[in-house]
Amino acid sequence: MSIPSTTGKLDPVTFEVLKNAFVNIVDQMAEQIFRTCYSFVIYSRDFSSAICDPQGNTVMQGSGDIAAHVGTLHYTAQAVINNFPDDIHPGDVFVVNDVYQGGTHFNDTRIVRPIFYKDTLLGFAQANGHWADVGGAVPGSFNVSAIDHMAEGLRITPVRVFSQGKYLADVARLIASNTRAPADIIGDLQSPGERPTCRAKSCGWSKCTASRPSRPRSTKCRTTWRR
């Protein structure tokens, strides 16, 4: 895996063209997850997206994102980099909600996918969505009586759920089985995993990832699509 040089300057016109292109890409990422989500909380627009550079720094957020989400997404991307040094490949997808590694609270779960062109890491596409339940002592995982994070829910340190395009169903089941809505969790794990792949394709990076995971279909969300 190689990382491109970041030296160089952009003229104002090129800068504006690229800036608006990146905003459009992130907004399309948001539209895809809105149309494929399982969780009613995510369908209510409690999610955000971002593109990060190869060092994990946030390059662009969407036009309708939540400040509390996007303000720490760069820490999550950097956590993936730090936990998987020299072990990030095309087609990988990582999940993390650890509040000690960029997370906000356990319900806000981040899906991080590296974007490659050939063998060069161009950056990361990231989705942060509020899962309705992540375990813990009370439904919804908002435990006002908790005296430590153990009572709040499942703490997910950076872990791979797609490995070079292969869906790791055992890892996904382990996570989902520790929640009260496992079917929704599986769907919302797969939906953001597919979303960055589509963004890579729209940018002309269609050859940068391995085989794409299947996109989940939600009857609940599909019947209310708006054009």
PDB file of C-alpha atoms in Angstrom:
ATOM      1  CA  MET A   1       0.000   0.000   0.000  1.00  0.00           C
ATOM      2  CA  SER A   2       1.411   3.376  -0.994  1.00  0.00           C
ATOM      3  CA  ILE A   3       0.282   6.880  -0.059  1.00  0.00           C
ATOM      4  CA  PRO A   4       0.471   9.713  -2.612  1.00  0.00           C
ATOM      5  CA  SER A   5       2.357  12.925  -1.950  1.00  0.00           C
ATOM      6  CA  THR A   6       0.209  15.825  -0.714  1.00  0.00           C
ATOM      7  CA  THR A   7       2.545  18.598  -1.830  1.00  0.00           C
ATOM      8  CA  GLY A   8       1.468  21.131  -4.450  1.00  0.00           C
ATOM      9  CA  LYS A   9      -0.900  24.064  -4.848  1.00  0.00           C
ATOM     10  CA  LEU A  10      -4.312  24.548  -6.467  1.00  0.00           C
ATOM     11  CA  ASP A  11      -5.520  27.649  -8.243  1.00  0.00           C
ATOM     12  CA  PRO A  12      -8.823  29.108  -6.897  1.00  0.00           C
ATOM     13  CA  VAL A  13     -10.945  27.842  -9.794  1.00  0.00           C
ATOM     14  CA  THR A  14      -9.697  24.255  -9.528  1.00  0.00           C
ATOM     15  CA  PHE A  15     -10.134  24.406  -5.765  1.00  0.00           C
ATOM     16  CA  GLU A  16     -13.806  25.399  -6.080  1.00  0.00           C
ATOM     17  CA  VAL A  17     -14.484  22.725  -8.698  1.00  0.00           C
ATOM     18  CA  LEU A  18     -12.964  20.016  -6.509  1.00  0.00           C
ATOM     19  CA  LYS A  19     -14.663  21.314  -3.358  1.00  0.00           C
ATOM     20  CA  ASN A  20     -18.117  21.150  -4.901  1.00  0.00           C
ATOM     21  CA  ALA A  21     -17.392  17.762  -6.444  1.00  0.00           C
ATOM     22  CA  PHE A  22     -16.469  16.376  -3.019  1.00  0.00           C
ATOM     23  CA  VAL A  23     -19.594  17.860  -1.417  1.00  0.00           C
ATOM     24  CA  ASN A  24     -21.704  16.219  -4.111  1.00  0.00           C
ATOM     25  CA  ILE A  25     -19.988  12.869  -3.565  1.00  0.00           C
ATOM     26  CA  VAL A  26     -20.666  12.926   0.185  1.00  0.00           C
ATOM     27  CA  ASP A  27     -24.283  13.991  -0.371  1.00  0.00           C
ATOM     28  CA  GLN A  28     -24.750  11.054  -2.744  1.00  0.00           C
ATOM     29  CA  MET A  29     -23.331   8.770  -0.064  1.00  0.00           C
ATOM     30  CA  ALA A  30     -25.997  10.107   2.307  1.00  0.00           C
ATOM     31  CA  GLU A  31     -28.742   9.523  -0.259  1.00  0.00           C
ATOM     32  CA  GLN A  32     -27.707   5.917  -0.718  1.00  0.00           C
ATOM     33  CA  ILE A  33     -27.791   5.090   2.979  1.00  0.00           C
ATOM     34  CA  PHE A  34     -31.137   6.886   3.352  1.00  0.00           C
ATOM     35  CA  ARG A  35     -32.595   4.640   0.660  1.00  0.00           C
ATOM     36  CA  THR A  36     -31.102   1.369   1.944  1.00  0.00           C
ATOM     37  CA  CYS A  37     -31.211   1.758   5.730  1.00  0.00           C
ATOM     38  CA  TYR A  38     -32.972  -0.628   8.084  1.00  0.00           C
ATOM     39  CA  SER A  39     -33.003   1.447  11.267  1.00  0.00           C
ATOM     40  CA  PHE A  40     -35.831   3.952  11.708  1.00  0.00           C
ATOM     41  CA  VAL A  41     -33.381   6.249  13.524  1.00  0.00           C
ATOM     42  CA  ILE A  42     -31.039   6.396  10.541  1.00  0.00           C
ATOM     43  CA  TYR A  43     -34.048   6.847   8.245  1.00  0.00           C
ATOM     44  CA  SER A  44     -34.913   9.876  10.377  1.00  0.00           C
ATOM     45  CA  ARG A  45     -31.615  11.393   9.162  1.00  0.00           C
ATOM     46  CA  ASP A  46     -29.548  10.719  12.277  1.00  0.00           C
ATOM     47  CA  PHE A  47     -26.418   9.977  10.260  1.00  0.00           C
ATOM     48  CA  SER A  48     -23.496  11.787   8.668  1.00  0.00           C
ATOM     49  CA  SER A  49     -20.804  11.111   6.080  1.00  0.00           C
ATOM     50  CA  ALA A  50     -17.321  12.278   5.247  1.00  0.00           C
ATOM     51  CA  ILE A  51     -14.324  11.767   3.000  1.00  0.00           C
ATOM     52  CA  CYS A  52     -10.918  11.647   4.691  1.00  0.00           C
ATOM     53  CA  ASP A  53      -7.422  11.848   3.238  1.00  0.00           C
ATOM     54  CA  PRO A  54      -4.847   9.010   3.548  1.00  0.00           C
ATOM     55  CA  GLN A  55      -3.773  10.350   6.951  1.00  0.00           C
ATOM     56  CA  GLY A  56      -7.366  10.272   8.205  1.00  0.00           C
ATOM     57  CA  ASN A  57      -7.973  14.034   8.142  1.00  0.00           C
ATOM     58  CA  THR A  58     -11.471  15.086   7.091  1.00  0.00           C
ATOM     59  CA  VAL A  59     -11.502  16.507   3.568  1.00  0.00           C
ATOM     60  CA  MET A  60     -15.245  17.021   3.118  1.00  0.00           C
ATOM     61  CA  GLN A  61     -18.526  16.527   4.956  1.00  0.00           C
ATOM     62  CA  GLY A  62     -22.023  16.582   3.532  1.00  0.00           C
ATOM     63  CA  SER A  63     -24.337  19.574   3.309  1.00  0.00           C
ATOM     64  CA  GLY A  64     -26.876  18.070   5.736  1.00  0.00           C
ATOM     65  CA  ASP A  65     -24.621  16.386   8.272  1.00  0.00           C
ATOM     66  CA  ILE A  66     -24.686  16.663  12.069  1.00  0.00           C
ATOM     67  CA  ALA A  67     -21.890  18.693  13.669  1.00  0.00           C
ATOM     68  CA  ALA A  68     -21.525  16.331  16.643  1.00  0.00           C
ATOM     69  CA  HIS A  69     -20.830  13.501  14.187  1.00  0.00           C
ATOM     70  CA  VAL A  70     -18.469  15.074  11.685  1.00  0.00           C
ATOM     71  CA  GLY A  71     -16.407  16.881  14.310  1.00  0.00           C
ATOM     72  CA  THR A  72     -14.726  13.623  15.338  1.00  0.00           C
ATOM     73  CA  LEU A  73     -14.815  11.502  12.165  1.00  0.00           C
ATOM     74  CA  HIS A  74     -11.132  12.180  11.514  1.00  0.00           C
ATOM     75  CA  TYR A  75     -10.258  10.552  14.846  1.00  0.00           C
ATOM     76  CA  THR A  76     -12.130   7.418  13.782  1.00  0.00           C
ATOM     77  CA  ALA A  77     -10.286   7.196  10.466  1.00  0.00           C
ATOM     78  CA  GLN A  78      -6.988   7.686  12.286  1.00  0.00           C
ATOM     79  CA  ALA A  79      -7.962   4.962  14.770  1.00  0.00           C
ATOM     80  CA  VAL A  80      -8.400   2.524  11.880  1.00  0.00           C
ATOM     81  CA  ILE A  81      -5.002   3.535  10.495  1.00  0.00           C
ATOM     82  CA  ASN A  82      -3.358   3.104  13.913  1.00  0.00           C
ATOM     83  CA  ASN A  83      -5.013  -0.254  14.628  1.00  0.00           C
ATOM     84  CA  PHE A  84      -4.299  -1.720  11.184  1.00  0.00           C
ATOM     85  CA  PRO A  85      -0.879  -0.366  10.151  1.00  0.00           C
ATOM     86  CA  ASP A  86       0.160  -1.815   6.772  1.00  0.00           C
ATOM     87  CA  ASP A  87      -2.937  -4.047   6.883  1.00  0.00           C
ATOM     88  CA  ILE A  88      -5.506  -1.984   4.973  1.00  0.00           C
ATOM     89  CA  HIS A  89      -6.509  -3.354   1.571  1.00  0.00           C
ATOM     90  CA  PRO A  90      -8.935  -2.627  -1.288  1.00  0.00           C
ATOM     91  CA  GLY A  91     -12.387  -3.909  -0.388  1.00  0.00           C
ATOM     92  CA  ASP A  92     -11.872  -3.686   3.386  1.00  0.00           C
ATOM     93  CA  VAL A  93     -14.589  -2.179   5.583  1.00  0.00           C
ATOM     94  CA  PHE A  94     -14.128  -1.359   9.261  1.00  0.00           C
ATOM     95  CA  VAL A  95     -16.662  -0.641  12.006  1.00  0.00           C
ATOM     96  CA  VAL A  96     -16.038   1.285  15.226  1.00  0.00           C
ATOM     97  CA  ASN A  97     -18.097   3.059  17.896  1.00  0.00           C
ATOM     98  CA  ASP A  98     -15.407   3.346  20.577  1.00  0.00           C
ATOM     99  CA  VAL A  99     -15.768   6.693  22.368  1.00  0.00           C
ATOM    100  CA  TYR A 100     -12.072   6.530  23.201  1.00  0.00           C
ATOM    101  CA  GLN A 101     -11.162   6.384  19.504  1.00  0.00           C
ATOM    102  CA  GLY A 102     -13.249   9.147  17.972  1.00  0.00           C
ATOM    103  CA  GLY A 103     -16.766   8.017  18.843  1.00  0.00           C
ATOM    104  CA  THR A 104     -19.444  10.209  20.433  1.00  0.00           C
ATOM    105  CA  HIS A 105     -21.678   7.648  22.170  1.00  0.00           C
ATOM    106  CA  PHE A 106     -22.003   3.934  21.523  1.00  0.00           C
ATOM    107  CA  ASN A 107     -25.130   4.240  19.364  1.00  0.00           C
ATOM    108  CA  ASP A 108     -23.236   6.355  16.826  1.00  0.00           C
ATOM    109  CA  THR A 109     -21.445   3.657  14.870  1.00  0.00           C
ATOM    110  CA  ARG A 110     -18.941   4.507  12.154  1.00  0.00           C
ATOM    111  CA  ILE A 111     -18.300   2.469   9.017  1.00  0.00           C
ATOM    112  CA  VAL A 112     -14.949   3.242   7.398  1.00  0.00           C
ATOM    113  CA  ARG A 113     -13.858   2.091   3.951  1.00  0.00           C
ATOM    114  CA  PRO A 114     -10.495   2.832   2.320  1.00  0.00           C
ATOM    115  CA  ILE A 115     -10.495   4.091  -1.268  1.00  0.00           C
ATOM    116  CA  PHE A 116      -7.712   2.832  -3.514  1.00  0.00           C
ATOM    117  CA  TYR A 117      -6.601   3.517  -7.038  1.00  0.00           C
ATOM    118  CA  LYS A 118      -4.537   0.510  -8.082  1.00  0.00           C
ATOM    119  CA  ASP A 119      -2.245   0.099  -5.047  1.00  0.00           C
ATOM    120  CA  THR A 120      -2.379   3.707  -3.913  1.00  0.00           C
ATOM    121  CA  LEU A 121      -4.520   4.682  -0.932  1.00  0.00           C
ATOM    122  CA  LEU A 122      -6.412   7.844  -1.890  1.00  0.00           C
ATOM    123  CA  GLY A 123      -8.365   8.239   1.335  1.00  0.00           C
ATOM    124  CA  PHE A 124     -11.305   6.929   3.322  1.00  0.00           C
ATOM    125  CA  ALA A 125     -15.068   7.134   2.904  1.00  0.00           C
ATOM    126  CA  GLN A 126     -16.888   7.119   6.214  1.00  0.00           C
ATOM    127  CA  ALA A 127     -20.474   6.790   7.414  1.00  0.00           C
ATOM    128  CA  ASN A 128     -21.676   7.512  10.940  1.00  0.00           C
ATOM    129  CA  GLY A 129     -25.188   6.393  11.828  1.00  0.00           C
ATOM    130  CA  HIS A 130     -27.170   6.130  15.053  1.00  0.00           C
ATOM    131  CA  TRP A 131     -28.078   2.498  15.723  1.00  0.00           C
ATOM    132  CA  ALA A 132     -31.341   2.205  17.655  1.00  0.00           C
ATOM    133  CA  ASP A 133     -29.832  -0.204  20.170  1.00  0.00           C
ATOM    134  CA  VAL A 134     -26.310  -1.411  20.964  1.00  0.00           C
ATOM    135  CA  GLY A 135     -27.057  -3.499  24.030  1.00  0.00           C
ATOM    136  CA  GLY A 136     -26.476  -2.397  27.585  1.00  0.00           C
ATOM    137  CA  ALA A 137     -28.812  -2.384  30.547  1.00  0.00           C
ATOM    138  CA  VAL A 138     -31.753  -0.560  28.950  1.00  0.00           C
ATOM    139  CA  PRO A 139     -33.463  -0.601  25.541  1.00  0.00           C
ATOM    140  CA  GLY A 140     -32.112   2.114  23.289  1.00  0.00           C
ATOM    141  CA  SER A 141     -28.777   2.048  25.139  1.00  0.00           C
ATOM    142  CA  PHE A 142     -29.395   5.362  26.936  1.00  0.00           C
ATOM    143  CA  ASN A 143     -28.752   4.336  30.532  1.00  0.00           C
ATOM    144  CA  VAL A 144     -28.879   7.434  32.748  1.00  0.00           C
ATOM    145  CA  SER A 145     -28.001   5.292  35.775  1.00  0.00           C
ATOM    146  CA  ALA A 146     -24.793   3.904  34.277  1.00  0.00           C
ATOM    147  CA  ILE A 147     -21.666   4.426  36.339  1.00  0.00           C
ATOM    148  CA  ASP A 148     -19.338   3.081  33.642  1.00  0.00           C
ATOM    149  CA  HIS A 149     -19.466   2.352  29.930  1.00  0.00           C
ATOM    150  CA  MET A 150     -20.072  -1.356  30.511  1.00  0.00           C
ATOM    151  CA  ALA A 151     -23.704  -0.572  31.358  1.00  0.00           C
ATOM    152  CA  GLU A 152     -24.212   1.652  28.307  1.00  0.00           C
ATOM    153  CA  GLY A 153     -23.758  -0.890  25.535  1.00  0.00           C
ATOM    154  CA  LEU A 154     -21.363  -2.723  23.272  1.00  0.00           C
ATOM    155  CA  ARG A 155     -18.022  -0.984  22.802  1.00  0.00           C
ATOM    156  CA  ILE A 156     -16.691  -1.759  19.301  1.00  0.00           C
ATOM    157  CA  THR A 157     -13.010  -1.067  18.848  1.00  0.00           C
ATOM    158  CA  PRO A 158     -11.923  -0.894  15.171  1.00  0.00           C
ATOM    159  CA  VAL A 159     -12.737  -4.245  13.587  1.00  0.00           C
ATOM    160  CA  ARG A 160     -12.938  -5.463   9.996  1.00  0.00           C
ATOM    161  CA  VAL A 161     -16.373  -6.545   8.710  1.00  0.00           C
ATOM    162  CA  PHE A 162     -15.373  -6.845   5.027  1.00  0.00           C
ATOM    163  CA  SER A 163     -11.960  -8.248   4.142  1.00  0.00           C
ATOM    164  CA  GLN A 164     -10.853  -7.452   0.585  1.00  0.00           C
ATOM    165  CA  GLY A 165     -14.478  -7.530  -0.547  1.00  0.00           C
ATOM    166  CA  LYS A 166     -15.494 -10.622   1.436  1.00  0.00           C
ATOM    167  CA  TYR A 167     -18.261 -10.088   3.981  1.00  0.00           C
ATOM    168  CA  LEU A 168     -17.242 -11.450   7.392  1.00  0.00           C
ATOM    169  CA  ALA A 169     -20.625 -12.729   8.522  1.00  0.00           C
ATOM    170  CA  ASP A 170     -19.269 -14.187  11.771  1.00  0.00           C
ATOM    171  CA  VAL A 171     -17.973 -10.792  12.906  1.00  0.00           C
ATOM    172  CA  ALA A 172     -21.240  -9.106  11.929  1.00  0.00           C
ATOM    173  CA  ARG A 173     -23.278 -11.706  13.817  1.00  0.00           C
ATOM    174  CA  LEU A 174     -21.114 -11.266  16.919  1.00  0.00           C
ATOM    175  CA  ILE A 175     -21.837  -7.539  16.925  1.00  0.00           C
ATOM    176  CA  ALA A 176     -25.531  -7.850  16.061  1.00  0.00           C
ATOM    177  CA  SER A 177     -26.194 -10.602  18.601  1.00  0.00           C
ATOM    178  CA  ASN A 178     -25.264  -8.234  21.411  1.00  0.00           C
ATOM    179  CA  THR A 179     -28.045  -5.797  20.480  1.00  0.00           C
ATOM    180  CA  ARG A 180     -31.836  -5.867  20.741  1.00  0.00           C
ATOM    181  CA  ALA A 181     -32.374  -5.328  17.003  1.00  0.00           C
ATOM    182  CA  PRO A 182     -29.943  -7.716  15.284  1.00  0.00           C
ATOM    183  CA  ALA A 183     -31.676  -7.711  11.887  1.00  0.00           C
ATOM    184  CA  ASP A 184     -31.500  -3.925  11.688  1.00  0.00           C
ATOM    185  CA  ILE A 185     -27.866  -3.969  12.753  1.00  0.00           C
ATOM    186  CA  ILE A 186     -26.907  -6.438  10.020  1.00  0.00           C
ATOM    187  CA  GLY A 187     -28.668  -4.310   7.406  1.00  0.00           C
ATOM    188  CA  ASP A 188     -27.095  -1.103   8.654  1.00  0.00           C
ATOM    189  CA  LEU A 189     -23.665  -2.742   8.668  1.00  0.00           C
ATOM    190  CA  GLN A 190     -24.002  -3.747   5.030  1.00  0.00           C
ATOM    191  CA  SER A 191     -25.607  -0.558   3.720  1.00  0.00           C
ATOM    192  CA  PRO A 192     -22.755   1.846   4.569  1.00  0.00           C
ATOM    193  CA  GLY A 193     -20.264  -0.818   3.496  1.00  0.00           C
ATOM    194  CA  GLU A 194     -21.676  -0.600  -0.017  1.00  0.00           C
ATOM    195  CA  ARG A 195     -22.101   3.147  -0.054  1.00  0.00           C
ATOM    196  CA  PRO A 196     -18.410   4.145  -0.308  1.00  0.00           C
ATOM    197  CA  THR A 197     -17.949   1.624  -3.123  1.00  0.00           C
ATOM    198  CA  CYS A 198     -20.538   3.453  -5.198  1.00  0.00           C
ATOM    199  CA  ARG A 199     -18.812   6.756  -4.477  1.00  0.00           C
ATOM    200  CA  ALA A 200     -15.489   5.326  -5.645  1.00  0.00           C
ATOM    201  CA  LYS A 201     -17.167   4.207  -8.861  1.00  0.00           C
ATOM    202  CA  SER A 202     -18.715   7.645  -9.429  1.00  0.00           C
ATOM    203  CA  CYS A 203     -15.272   9.215  -9.086  1.00  0.00           C
ATOM    204  CA  GLY A 204     -13.822   6.967 -11.752  1.00  0.00           C
ATOM    205  CA  TRP A 205     -12.163   4.669  -9.224  1.00  0.00           C
ATOM    206  CA  SER A 206     -14.288   1.655 -10.149  1.00  0.00           C
ATOM    207  CA  LYS A 207     -11.236  -0.598 -10.333  1.00  0.00           C
ATOM    208  CA  CYS A 208      -9.970   0.436  -6.921  1.00  0.00           C
ATOM    209  CA  THR A 209     -11.967  -2.043  -4.854  1.00  0.00           C
ATOM    210  CA  ALA A 210     -12.441  -5.767  -4.772  1.00  0.00           C
ATOM    211  CA  SER A 211     -15.789  -7.426  -5.353  1.00  0.00           C
ATOM    212  CA  ARG A 212     -18.595  -5.337  -3.928  1.00  0.00           C
ATOM    213  CA  PRO A 213     -20.820  -6.615  -1.100  1.00  0.00           C
ATOM    214  CA  SER A 214     -24.469  -7.105  -1.838  1.00  0.00           C
ATOM    215  CA  ARG A 215     -26.615  -4.121  -0.935  1.00  0.00           C
ATOM    216  CA  PRO A 216     -29.339  -4.972   1.584  1.00  0.00           C
ATOM    217  CA  ARG A 217     -32.943  -4.319   0.661  1.00  0.00           C
ATOM    218  CA  SER A 218     -35.298  -2.910   3.258  1.00  0.00           C
ATOM    219  CA  THR A 219     -39.016  -3.150   2.559  1.00  0.00           C
ATOM    220  CA  LYS A 220     -39.651  -0.550   5.235  1.00  0.00           C
ATOM    221  CA  CYS A 221     -37.433   2.056   3.587  1.00  0.00           C
ATOM    222  CA  ARG A 222     -37.967   1.030  -0.013  1.00  0.00           C
ATOM    223  CA  THR A 223     -41.719   1.607   0.121  1.00  0.00           C
ATOM    224  CA  THR A 224     -41.191   5.237   1.135  1.00  0.00           C
ATOM    225  CA  TRP A 225     -38.508   6.238  -1.347  1.00  0.00           C
ATOM    226  CA  ARG A 226     -38.837   9.789  -2.568  1.00  0.00           C
ATOM    227  CA  ARG A 227     -37.520  10.957  -5.905  1.00  0.00           C
TER     228      ARG A 227
END
